[in-house]
């Protein structure tokens, strides 16, 4: 049996079934010069029997200085296992003798400058250009690289933190700030105190340190950013409270007290990250017209589906993301154009899902709703599948049992039943069947082929079709462009898109992506008609650049390079780099540009793009 053969999680060395982390207290000092965090983790443990003699934690490139029993102050023996490049090392601590089932272990340590959870930005990589910046990204298994823990989503715990940093910085965490004061022992530093009373998995521990300011955007929400982004961010996310209220109506009370957002620097690799009390968002959402606020609806939904009820391992990641996408689209529909909008968003999502499934480079295992991930980094399996296949399953089930008015009460019951816990797909299915059997709807679910949905590769055997009247105009405009030869372009003008909502424009471009590449003449006339290179909406620009690169239009090359250099969002970077690499004329440009800018990128982006460019 290898070190990673944990009975509870294929990605963890820890044994919470024997000795479990039940709460965490962090004391940290931020060192921007060395690019490390120095500190102590006080870990409250509970043994399942007095005979247990060791506690096992996950670490990755942590320098352990001392391990001790907090109660006695005595040092404890420990052993660090051989390091694995992906999963780090096992830290095995010998516990003091005695019959006590609960105790507190202290671990003094220092992070590595190469910590995969921490991203240190130079002043030049920030908007203000004056101060460095630090942010973390722990999901899925990177918390172990900045705190010793049982780094599994099946282990949830409350935490507190005291963070010391130079006075010019503001510290934020995925917790409620309790207070801040000048450090008594060093007046050039500040101390910030945080408390997260709701149990969370380790991947939701988060920190941001920078020259940050805030603005109230609701009775329980602030937006934080560098001052250069603050006005735009406050405008863009002004509907946050409305979304929170709709989410509460669907899933029950919001238990986290505060819902703040922080706009991170452009290198952040995701659209958003649902850290409790403090959602991280990319500046690519700042479109200027609130047209990408659906990402905020998604992150808000995670406050219930993912944060309150959590997948027990990342093989069941769809429980987080499928439910969250389902609720996100319900929020957007209730605040927008109803079911036609929800179905249009489903069509857009299905396109990205099908693209991934049909990509010859995609591993079939990763197209399963519940993939086999033993020995596989969950970073490698990240895709649209848990989002869109999970959404499709829930959409299908909703239709089977009688529609939204029948299915929506299940969401609230599901959250109430499993809140504060981590579950797997089997537990979810058993609760679903029990709930609807009690409601007299059990027979409607007998036709569901659960094995196909959970474990078969590719698209599901049951065809999922989202019908939306909002897509009709998109289809008509797409057909007009496809049926027009390299002439008669006078029929097209900017008014074609002026009448579209953002989701309609995205669907129009998606439909064009399903056709053969346009001629150079046609693609140039489309730009003349619609001026898409000047789009402030990153999702629209992303799709337009892909269309242009497929057509091998030289004029788009500087726009594509500028786009991938200005932001670090993985969903944008990977497809654009792939198209540049596939086009022989731009292959070397893609490699050279990556080599020049990789130091500005998140390490996850560097790893994935290196593989795609065949550099590793």
XYZ file of C-alpha atoms in Angstrom:
616
model
C 0.000 0.000 0.000
C 1.473 3.352 -1.032
C 1.453 6.448 1.133
C -1.431 7.877 -0.901
C -3.656 4.837 -0.374
C -5.891 6.720 2.034
C -9.272 5.039 2.474
C -10.997 8.409 2.213
C -9.242 10.429 -0.529
C -6.939 9.398 -3.408
C -5.110 12.743 -3.223
C -4.216 12.864 0.463
C -1.654 11.210 2.727
C -3.783 11.959 5.798
C -5.863 9.520 7.851
C -8.786 11.522 9.249
C -10.539 8.210 9.854
C -8.013 7.670 12.678
C -7.124 11.174 13.882
C -9.033 14.148 12.509
C -8.272 17.859 12.258
C -11.232 19.615 13.945
C -10.067 23.252 14.096
C -7.083 25.355 13.051
C -5.419 28.499 14.413
C -2.834 30.187 12.174
C -0.173 32.682 13.264
C 1.555 34.078 10.188
C 4.152 36.682 9.283
C 4.257 37.764 5.622
C 7.750 38.273 4.173
C 7.646 39.923 0.733
C 11.452 40.032 0.505
C 11.929 36.268 0.803
C 8.478 35.526 -0.685
C 7.589 33.237 2.195
C 5.140 32.970 5.065
C 6.639 32.175 8.458
C 4.337 30.915 11.126
C 2.792 28.356 13.370
C -0.276 26.227 12.776
C -2.057 25.171 15.967
C -4.069 22.111 14.990
C -6.834 20.766 17.219
C -7.110 17.015 16.748
C -9.580 14.326 17.725
C -8.552 10.666 17.796
C -11.153 7.996 17.155
C -9.626 5.854 19.906
C -7.006 6.168 22.628
C -4.865 3.582 20.842
C -4.069 5.955 17.948
C -0.437 7.089 18.318
C 0.143 9.260 15.239
C -1.471 12.083 13.303
C -0.821 12.384 9.569
C -0.855 15.629 7.593
C -0.255 16.711 4.015
C 2.591 19.128 3.294
C 4.309 20.298 0.119
C 7.683 22.052 0.198
C 7.200 23.289 3.772
C 10.272 23.711 5.965
C 9.220 22.219 9.298
C 11.133 23.794 12.181
C 9.421 22.317 15.200
C 6.420 20.185 16.150
C 5.152 20.320 19.721
C 2.241 19.605 22.026
C 0.535 22.895 22.849
C -0.672 21.748 26.261
C 2.741 20.653 27.571
C 5.058 22.588 25.275
C 7.070 19.413 24.735
C 8.542 18.702 21.322
C 7.005 15.830 19.385
C 8.826 13.421 17.120
C 7.862 13.580 13.467
C 8.830 12.074 10.147
C 8.512 13.515 6.641
C 7.968 11.060 3.796
C 9.578 11.135 0.388
C 8.279 14.059 -1.669
C 6.019 13.577 -4.668
C 6.066 16.330 -7.296
C 2.264 16.502 -7.405
C 1.087 15.459 -3.966
C 3.907 16.656 -1.725
C 4.866 14.679 1.367
C 3.381 12.899 4.326
C 4.061 14.519 7.704
C 3.613 11.898 10.413
C 3.590 13.216 13.987
C 3.985 10.929 16.989
C 1.368 11.934 19.549
C 2.001 12.071 23.308
C 1.056 9.038 25.344
C -2.226 9.159 27.187
C -5.933 8.455 26.990
C -7.011 11.925 25.881
C -8.914 11.838 22.597
C -8.518 15.574 21.965
C -5.253 17.517 21.861
C -3.565 20.416 20.082
C -0.391 20.081 18.041
C 1.696 23.114 17.079
C 3.760 23.102 13.876
C 6.302 25.872 13.279
C 7.205 26.160 9.615
C 8.105 28.314 6.630
C 6.640 28.119 3.138
C 8.756 27.849 0.015
C 9.062 30.710 -2.484
C 7.857 28.040 -4.930
C 4.675 27.273 -2.987
C 2.017 26.221 -5.496
C -0.686 27.943 -3.414
C 0.944 31.372 -3.241
C 1.456 33.850 -6.044
C 3.810 36.744 -5.269
C 3.537 39.728 -7.612
C 6.148 42.404 -8.086
C 4.961 46.034 -8.046
C 5.146 46.105 -11.850
C 2.638 43.243 -12.025
C 0.019 45.273 -10.155
C -2.205 48.109 -11.330
C -0.718 50.644 -8.913
C 2.934 49.750 -9.667
C 3.980 50.810 -6.135
C 3.688 47.766 -3.867
C 4.015 43.992 -4.213
C 0.964 41.778 -3.908
C 0.180 38.289 -2.645
C -2.783 36.039 -3.275
C -3.455 32.352 -2.754
C -5.235 29.697 -4.791
C -5.633 26.428 -2.906
C -8.215 24.504 -4.877
C -7.891 21.644 -5.468
C -4.890 20.338 -3.451
C -2.538 23.283 -2.926
C -3.388 24.260 0.667
C -0.714 21.787 1.799
C 1.915 24.071 0.277
C 1.189 26.893 2.725
C -0.293 25.193 5.771
C 0.181 21.663 7.162
C -3.290 20.148 7.096
C -5.428 17.203 6.113
C -5.762 18.507 2.584
C -8.947 16.740 1.581
C -12.385 18.247 0.901
C -13.782 15.511 3.117
C -12.247 17.213 6.180
C -13.985 20.444 7.253
C -13.050 22.681 10.165
C -13.363 26.265 11.450
C -10.246 28.414 11.585
C -8.798 31.574 13.079
C -5.759 33.554 12.001
C -3.433 36.316 13.114
C -1.455 37.793 10.216
C 1.417 40.268 10.598
C 2.578 42.416 7.682
C 4.138 45.811 6.967
C 1.792 48.740 7.655
C 1.325 49.755 4.014
C -0.569 46.536 3.276
C -4.122 45.361 3.832
C -4.764 41.681 4.587
C -7.980 39.879 3.636
C -8.879 36.234 4.235
C -11.714 33.787 3.620
C -12.998 34.677 7.062
C -14.508 37.543 9.032
C -12.028 40.206 10.072
C -12.245 40.670 13.831
C -9.823 43.556 14.317
C -6.491 45.062 13.301
C -3.873 47.013 15.201
C -0.271 48.195 15.098
C 2.084 45.432 16.167
C 3.340 46.136 19.703
C 6.770 44.644 19.105
C 7.320 46.424 15.764
C 5.500 49.675 15.018
C 6.243 49.337 11.294
C 3.890 46.361 11.111
C 0.170 45.698 11.460
C -1.617 42.675 12.873
C -4.883 41.465 11.352
C -7.172 39.012 13.158
C -9.678 36.720 11.421
C -12.268 34.126 12.368
C -14.128 31.633 10.187
C -16.674 29.931 12.480
C -18.262 27.806 9.734
C -16.435 24.528 9.005
C -14.682 24.629 5.618
C -12.354 22.314 3.674
C -8.691 23.250 3.413
C -9.006 24.372 -0.223
C -11.121 27.321 0.951
C -8.400 28.818 3.158
C -7.417 31.977 1.295
C -5.404 35.150 1.745
C -4.853 38.383 -0.177
C -2.238 40.980 0.793
C -1.847 44.215 -1.117
C -2.484 47.924 -1.429
C -6.248 47.482 -1.293
C -9.264 49.725 -0.847
C -12.960 48.902 -0.522
C -16.386 50.254 -1.283
C -19.764 49.149 0.044
C -21.993 47.606 -2.620
C -24.716 46.248 -0.346
C -25.793 45.777 3.283
C -23.495 42.747 3.666
C -21.056 43.253 0.813
C -17.972 45.243 -0.086
C -15.844 45.093 -3.176
C -12.071 45.265 -2.664
C -9.417 46.030 -5.246
C -6.506 48.252 -6.030
C -7.832 51.796 -6.278
C -7.378 51.749 -10.062
C -10.155 49.135 -10.410
C -12.454 50.293 -7.616
C -14.957 52.470 -9.503
C -15.377 49.908 -12.277
C -15.738 47.050 -9.800
C -18.311 48.845 -7.640
C -20.429 49.492 -10.733
C -19.997 46.019 -12.213
C -21.011 44.158 -9.061
C -23.725 46.487 -7.755
C -26.414 43.783 -8.145
C -24.746 41.424 -5.663
C -27.402 41.810 -2.959
C -30.218 41.031 -5.398
C -28.445 37.821 -6.357
C -27.917 36.883 -2.712
C -31.629 37.284 -1.993
C -32.636 35.087 -4.928
C -30.109 32.460 -3.832
C -31.499 32.497 -0.288
C -35.011 31.955 -1.634
C -33.757 28.913 -3.516
C -31.456 27.358 -0.916
C -32.068 28.811 2.523
C -30.304 31.327 4.774
C -26.845 32.664 3.931
C -24.776 31.479 6.927
C -21.478 33.274 6.205
C -22.548 36.772 7.426
C -20.442 38.775 4.957
C -20.221 38.404 1.177
C -17.301 40.476 -0.122
C -15.518 40.355 -3.456
C -11.914 41.136 -4.276
C -10.791 41.905 -7.822
C -7.404 40.250 -8.200
C -4.596 41.162 -10.600
C -4.915 39.855 -14.166
C -2.742 36.758 -13.583
C -5.511 35.049 -11.566
C -6.189 31.819 -13.532
C -9.938 31.507 -12.941
C -13.050 33.585 -13.497
C -13.809 33.419 -9.812
C -13.010 31.451 -6.676
C -15.690 30.953 -4.056
C -13.592 31.579 -0.948
C -16.128 32.083 1.856
C -16.765 35.676 2.919
C -14.394 36.827 0.145
C -14.982 35.735 -3.449
C -11.936 36.167 -5.685
C -12.731 37.458 -9.190
C -10.746 38.174 -12.320
C -10.587 41.707 -13.742
C -11.745 40.208 -17.055
C -15.268 40.490 -15.587
C -15.051 44.295 -15.677
C -16.857 44.620 -18.997
C -18.357 48.014 -18.158
C -21.974 46.923 -18.644
C -22.514 44.196 -15.994
C -22.753 41.674 -18.821
C -20.510 39.118 -17.093
C -22.167 39.290 -13.686
C -23.348 35.695 -14.125
C -19.933 34.695 -12.772
C -20.868 36.422 -9.508
C -24.154 34.494 -9.478
C -22.057 31.334 -9.818
C -19.729 32.221 -6.949
C -22.640 33.291 -4.735
C -24.299 29.920 -5.372
C -21.154 28.188 -4.133
C -21.931 29.596 -0.682
C -24.388 26.701 -0.473
C -23.319 24.166 -3.112
C -19.623 23.594 -2.537
C -18.916 25.566 0.605
C -21.818 24.479 2.824
C -22.252 21.058 1.182
C -18.930 19.891 -0.252
C -17.733 17.074 -2.513
C -15.965 14.502 -0.340
C -13.198 14.058 -2.932
C -12.457 15.727 -6.254
C -13.707 12.644 -8.082
C -17.139 13.976 -7.104
C -16.364 17.563 -8.114
C -19.604 17.742 -10.111
C -21.523 17.894 -6.821
C -19.911 21.299 -6.300
C -19.913 22.630 -9.833
C -22.959 21.012 -11.423
C -25.267 22.197 -8.647
C -23.644 25.614 -8.611
C -24.081 26.060 -12.368
C -27.689 24.907 -12.008
C -28.434 27.474 -9.299
C -26.430 30.208 -11.064
C -28.632 29.895 -14.153
C -31.775 29.923 -12.046
C -30.609 33.170 -10.422
C -29.881 34.722 -13.824
C -33.271 33.582 -15.133
C -35.171 34.960 -12.146
C -33.407 38.323 -12.478
C -33.566 38.325 -16.291
C -35.639 36.809 -19.075
C -36.804 33.657 -17.314
C -36.545 30.169 -18.787
C -35.538 31.339 -22.293
C -32.414 32.909 -20.769
C -31.648 29.831 -18.656
C -31.914 27.597 -21.702
C -29.768 29.921 -23.792
C -27.075 29.796 -21.100
C -27.412 26.012 -21.171
C -26.850 26.004 -24.943
C -23.704 28.122 -24.559
C -22.378 25.841 -21.828
C -23.171 22.691 -23.778
C -21.055 23.981 -26.668
C -17.944 24.301 -24.463
C -18.653 20.871 -22.966
C -19.015 19.219 -26.386
C -15.854 20.956 -27.620
C -13.922 19.449 -24.717
C -15.386 15.964 -25.155
C -14.705 15.963 -28.903
C -11.156 17.286 -28.605
C -8.824 14.429 -29.641
C -6.406 15.412 -26.861
C -9.028 14.894 -24.145
C -8.602 11.747 -22.065
C -11.877 9.759 -22.083
C -11.685 9.256 -18.306
C -11.966 13.011 -17.826
C -15.285 13.102 -19.706
C -16.923 11.022 -16.957
C -19.062 12.819 -14.413
C -17.285 10.766 -11.725
C -13.785 10.111 -13.105
C -11.187 7.774 -11.643
C -8.485 10.082 -10.292
C -6.231 7.801 -8.267
C -2.669 8.957 -8.904
C -3.928 11.826 -11.071
C -3.721 15.478 -10.112
C -7.231 16.953 -10.004
C -5.722 19.985 -11.744
C -5.225 17.771 -14.809
C -8.882 16.734 -14.918
C -10.267 20.269 -14.612
C -12.696 20.991 -17.464
C -16.258 22.019 -18.305
C -17.501 18.451 -17.703
C -18.391 18.684 -13.976
C -20.077 22.028 -14.661
C -22.035 21.194 -17.794
C -22.596 17.437 -17.521
C -23.593 18.021 -13.906
C -25.951 20.800 -14.979
C -27.395 18.578 -17.723
C -28.135 15.792 -15.228
C -29.948 18.167 -12.875
C -31.848 19.754 -15.774
C -32.888 16.269 -16.944
C -34.007 15.247 -13.447
C -35.956 18.476 -12.998
C -37.869 17.739 -16.188
C -38.549 14.120 -15.166
C -40.105 15.002 -11.805
C -42.339 17.772 -13.115
C -40.391 20.983 -13.611
C -38.899 23.797 -11.502
C -41.815 24.142 -9.089
C -41.355 20.479 -8.097
C -37.550 20.349 -8.205
C -36.605 23.638 -6.533
C -37.844 22.589 -3.051
C -35.442 19.644 -3.336
C -32.501 22.071 -3.527
C -33.402 23.617 -0.192
C -33.991 20.190 1.393
C -30.650 18.927 0.032
C -28.752 21.835 1.567
C -30.564 21.519 4.885
C -29.881 17.775 5.089
C -26.158 17.859 4.241
C -25.035 21.336 5.381
C -21.610 21.504 7.074
C -20.735 18.068 5.654
C -18.908 16.540 2.687
C -20.644 13.897 0.572
C -20.163 11.683 -2.478
C -22.375 10.994 -5.488
C -23.900 7.859 -3.938
C -25.071 9.795 -0.867
C -26.520 12.492 -3.098
C -28.372 9.942 -5.233
C -29.796 8.106 -2.222
C -31.122 11.350 -0.752
C -32.596 12.414 -4.100
C -34.412 9.092 -4.542
C -35.649 9.100 -0.950
C -36.884 12.695 -1.215
C -38.840 12.215 -4.430
C -40.193 8.810 -3.379
C -41.702 10.506 -0.334
C -43.182 13.137 -2.656
C -44.764 10.445 -4.843
C -42.321 11.013 -7.717
C -40.125 7.953 -7.301
C -41.482 6.186 -10.379
C -40.422 9.099 -12.586
C -36.776 8.464 -11.655
C -36.745 4.737 -12.440
C -35.812 5.415 -16.045
C -32.561 7.163 -15.037
C -29.491 5.153 -16.019
C -27.252 6.222 -13.155
C -24.284 4.187 -14.351
C -24.368 5.954 -17.710
C -24.602 9.399 -16.158
C -21.893 8.844 -13.548
C -19.354 6.580 -15.209
C -19.742 6.445 -19.003
C -17.400 8.526 -21.130
C -18.404 11.099 -23.711
C -21.755 12.811 -24.008
C -24.695 11.172 -22.190
C -26.822 8.560 -23.952
C -29.923 10.609 -23.163
C -29.953 13.582 -25.564
C -30.095 16.887 -23.710
C -31.625 19.725 -25.701
C -32.089 23.273 -24.463
C -34.739 25.143 -26.469
C -34.792 28.936 -26.291
C -36.635 31.491 -28.394
C -33.693 33.814 -27.679
C -31.533 31.584 -29.872
C -33.710 31.989 -32.969
C -32.288 35.377 -33.931
C -28.759 34.060 -33.310
C -29.416 31.171 -35.665
C -30.859 33.449 -38.339
C -27.881 35.825 -38.271
C -25.449 32.915 -38.310
C -27.187 31.410 -41.338
C -27.107 34.751 -43.151
C -23.340 34.980 -42.728
C -22.762 31.353 -43.694
C -24.909 31.583 -46.834
C -23.320 34.822 -48.039
C -20.488 34.478 -50.507
C -17.518 36.807 -50.619
C -19.784 39.683 -51.638
C -23.083 41.283 -50.641
C -21.769 42.313 -47.218
C -23.774 45.527 -47.250
C -26.679 43.686 -45.608
C -24.713 43.506 -42.332
C -24.218 46.364 -39.872
C -23.578 47.020 -36.185
C -27.342 47.070 -35.598
C -27.324 43.267 -36.017
C -25.638 42.867 -32.634
C -27.073 45.980 -30.990
C -30.375 44.133 -30.580
C -28.677 41.127 -28.939
C -28.042 40.519 -25.265
C -24.557 39.314 -24.347
C -25.639 35.640 -24.159
C -27.181 35.983 -27.627
C -23.957 37.412 -29.056
C -22.041 34.528 -27.483
C -24.452 32.002 -28.963
C -24.185 33.641 -32.403
C -20.386 33.344 -32.285
C -20.622 29.791 -30.942
C -22.762 28.809 -33.916
C -20.185 30.243 -36.297
C -17.517 28.169 -34.541
C -19.425 25.029 -35.538
C -19.058 25.902 -39.232
C -16.032 25.690 -41.502
C -13.566 28.580 -41.081
C -14.570 31.779 -42.858
C -12.658 33.133 -45.826
C -10.314 36.046 -45.164
C -12.675 38.356 -47.061
C -15.675 37.346 -44.967
C -13.886 37.543 -41.612
C -12.544 41.011 -42.487
C -16.026 42.257 -43.411
C -17.433 40.901 -40.155
C -14.885 42.967 -38.235
C -15.773 46.019 -40.346
C -19.460 45.545 -39.538
C -19.209 44.719 -35.827
C -15.850 46.122 -34.590
C -15.347 43.086 -32.368
C -11.655 43.744 -31.694
C -12.715 46.723 -29.573
C -15.048 44.618 -27.408
C -14.855 45.278 -23.678
C -16.503 41.934 -22.972
C -13.748 39.319 -22.669
C -16.048 36.382 -23.465
C -17.099 37.951 -26.776
C -13.543 38.935 -27.698
C -12.306 35.436 -26.848
C -14.760 33.811 -29.256
C -14.034 36.363 -31.966
C -10.291 35.778 -31.724
C -10.826 32.033 -32.077
C -12.879 32.578 -35.235
C -10.167 34.837 -36.643
C -7.355 32.418 -35.831
C -9.261 29.537 -37.411
C -9.516 31.670 -40.561
C -5.749 32.351 -40.335
C -6.264 36.110 -40.586
C -2.920 37.856 -40.039
C -4.584 41.015 -38.768
C -5.844 39.203 -35.668
C -2.403 38.035 -34.501
C -1.415 41.156 -32.501
C -4.901 41.257 -30.954
C -4.623 37.609 -29.925
C -1.162 38.104 -28.429
C -2.298 41.209 -26.564
C -5.296 39.300 -25.193
C -3.239 36.426 -23.765
C -0.647 38.798 -22.311
C -3.138 41.055 -20.521
C -4.838 38.359 -18.457
C -4.124 34.885 -17.127
C -7.505 33.180 -17.206
C -7.030 29.523 -18.162
C -10.252 29.186 -20.147
C -8.970 31.961 -22.438
C -5.246 31.218 -22.492
C -5.294 27.550 -23.420
C -7.534 27.703 -26.535
C -5.795 30.820 -27.921
C -2.323 29.371 -27.368
C -3.496 26.107 -28.935
C -4.733 27.854 -32.093
C -1.534 29.894 -32.340
C 0.483 26.693 -31.997
C -1.575 24.814 -34.592
C -1.089 27.565 -37.190
C 2.378 26.981 -38.603
C 2.936 30.705 -39.236
C 2.415 31.541 -35.538
C 3.768 28.410 -33.834
C 7.147 29.893 -32.965
C 5.465 33.145 -31.947
C 3.332 31.211 -29.459
C 6.407 29.526 -27.968
C 8.468 32.728 -27.833
C 5.622 34.742 -26.330
C 5.047 32.115 -23.657
C 8.734 32.005 -22.748
C 8.794 35.797 -22.470
C 5.692 36.084 -20.284
C 5.566 32.877 -18.241
C 7.046 34.591 -15.178
C 3.909 36.753 -15.063
C 1.594 33.728 -15.155
C 0.156 31.569 -12.415
C 2.072 28.307 -12.031
C -0.996 26.289 -13.040
C -1.187 28.183 -16.346
C 2.535 27.668 -16.916
C 2.210 23.916 -16.381
C -0.761 23.481 -18.696
C 0.543 25.723 -21.488
C 4.004 24.107 -21.337
C 2.404 20.718 -21.940
C 0.229 22.039 -24.742
C 3.209 23.675 -26.469
C 5.146 20.407 -26.024
C 7.828 22.134 -23.958
C 7.606 19.540 -21.165
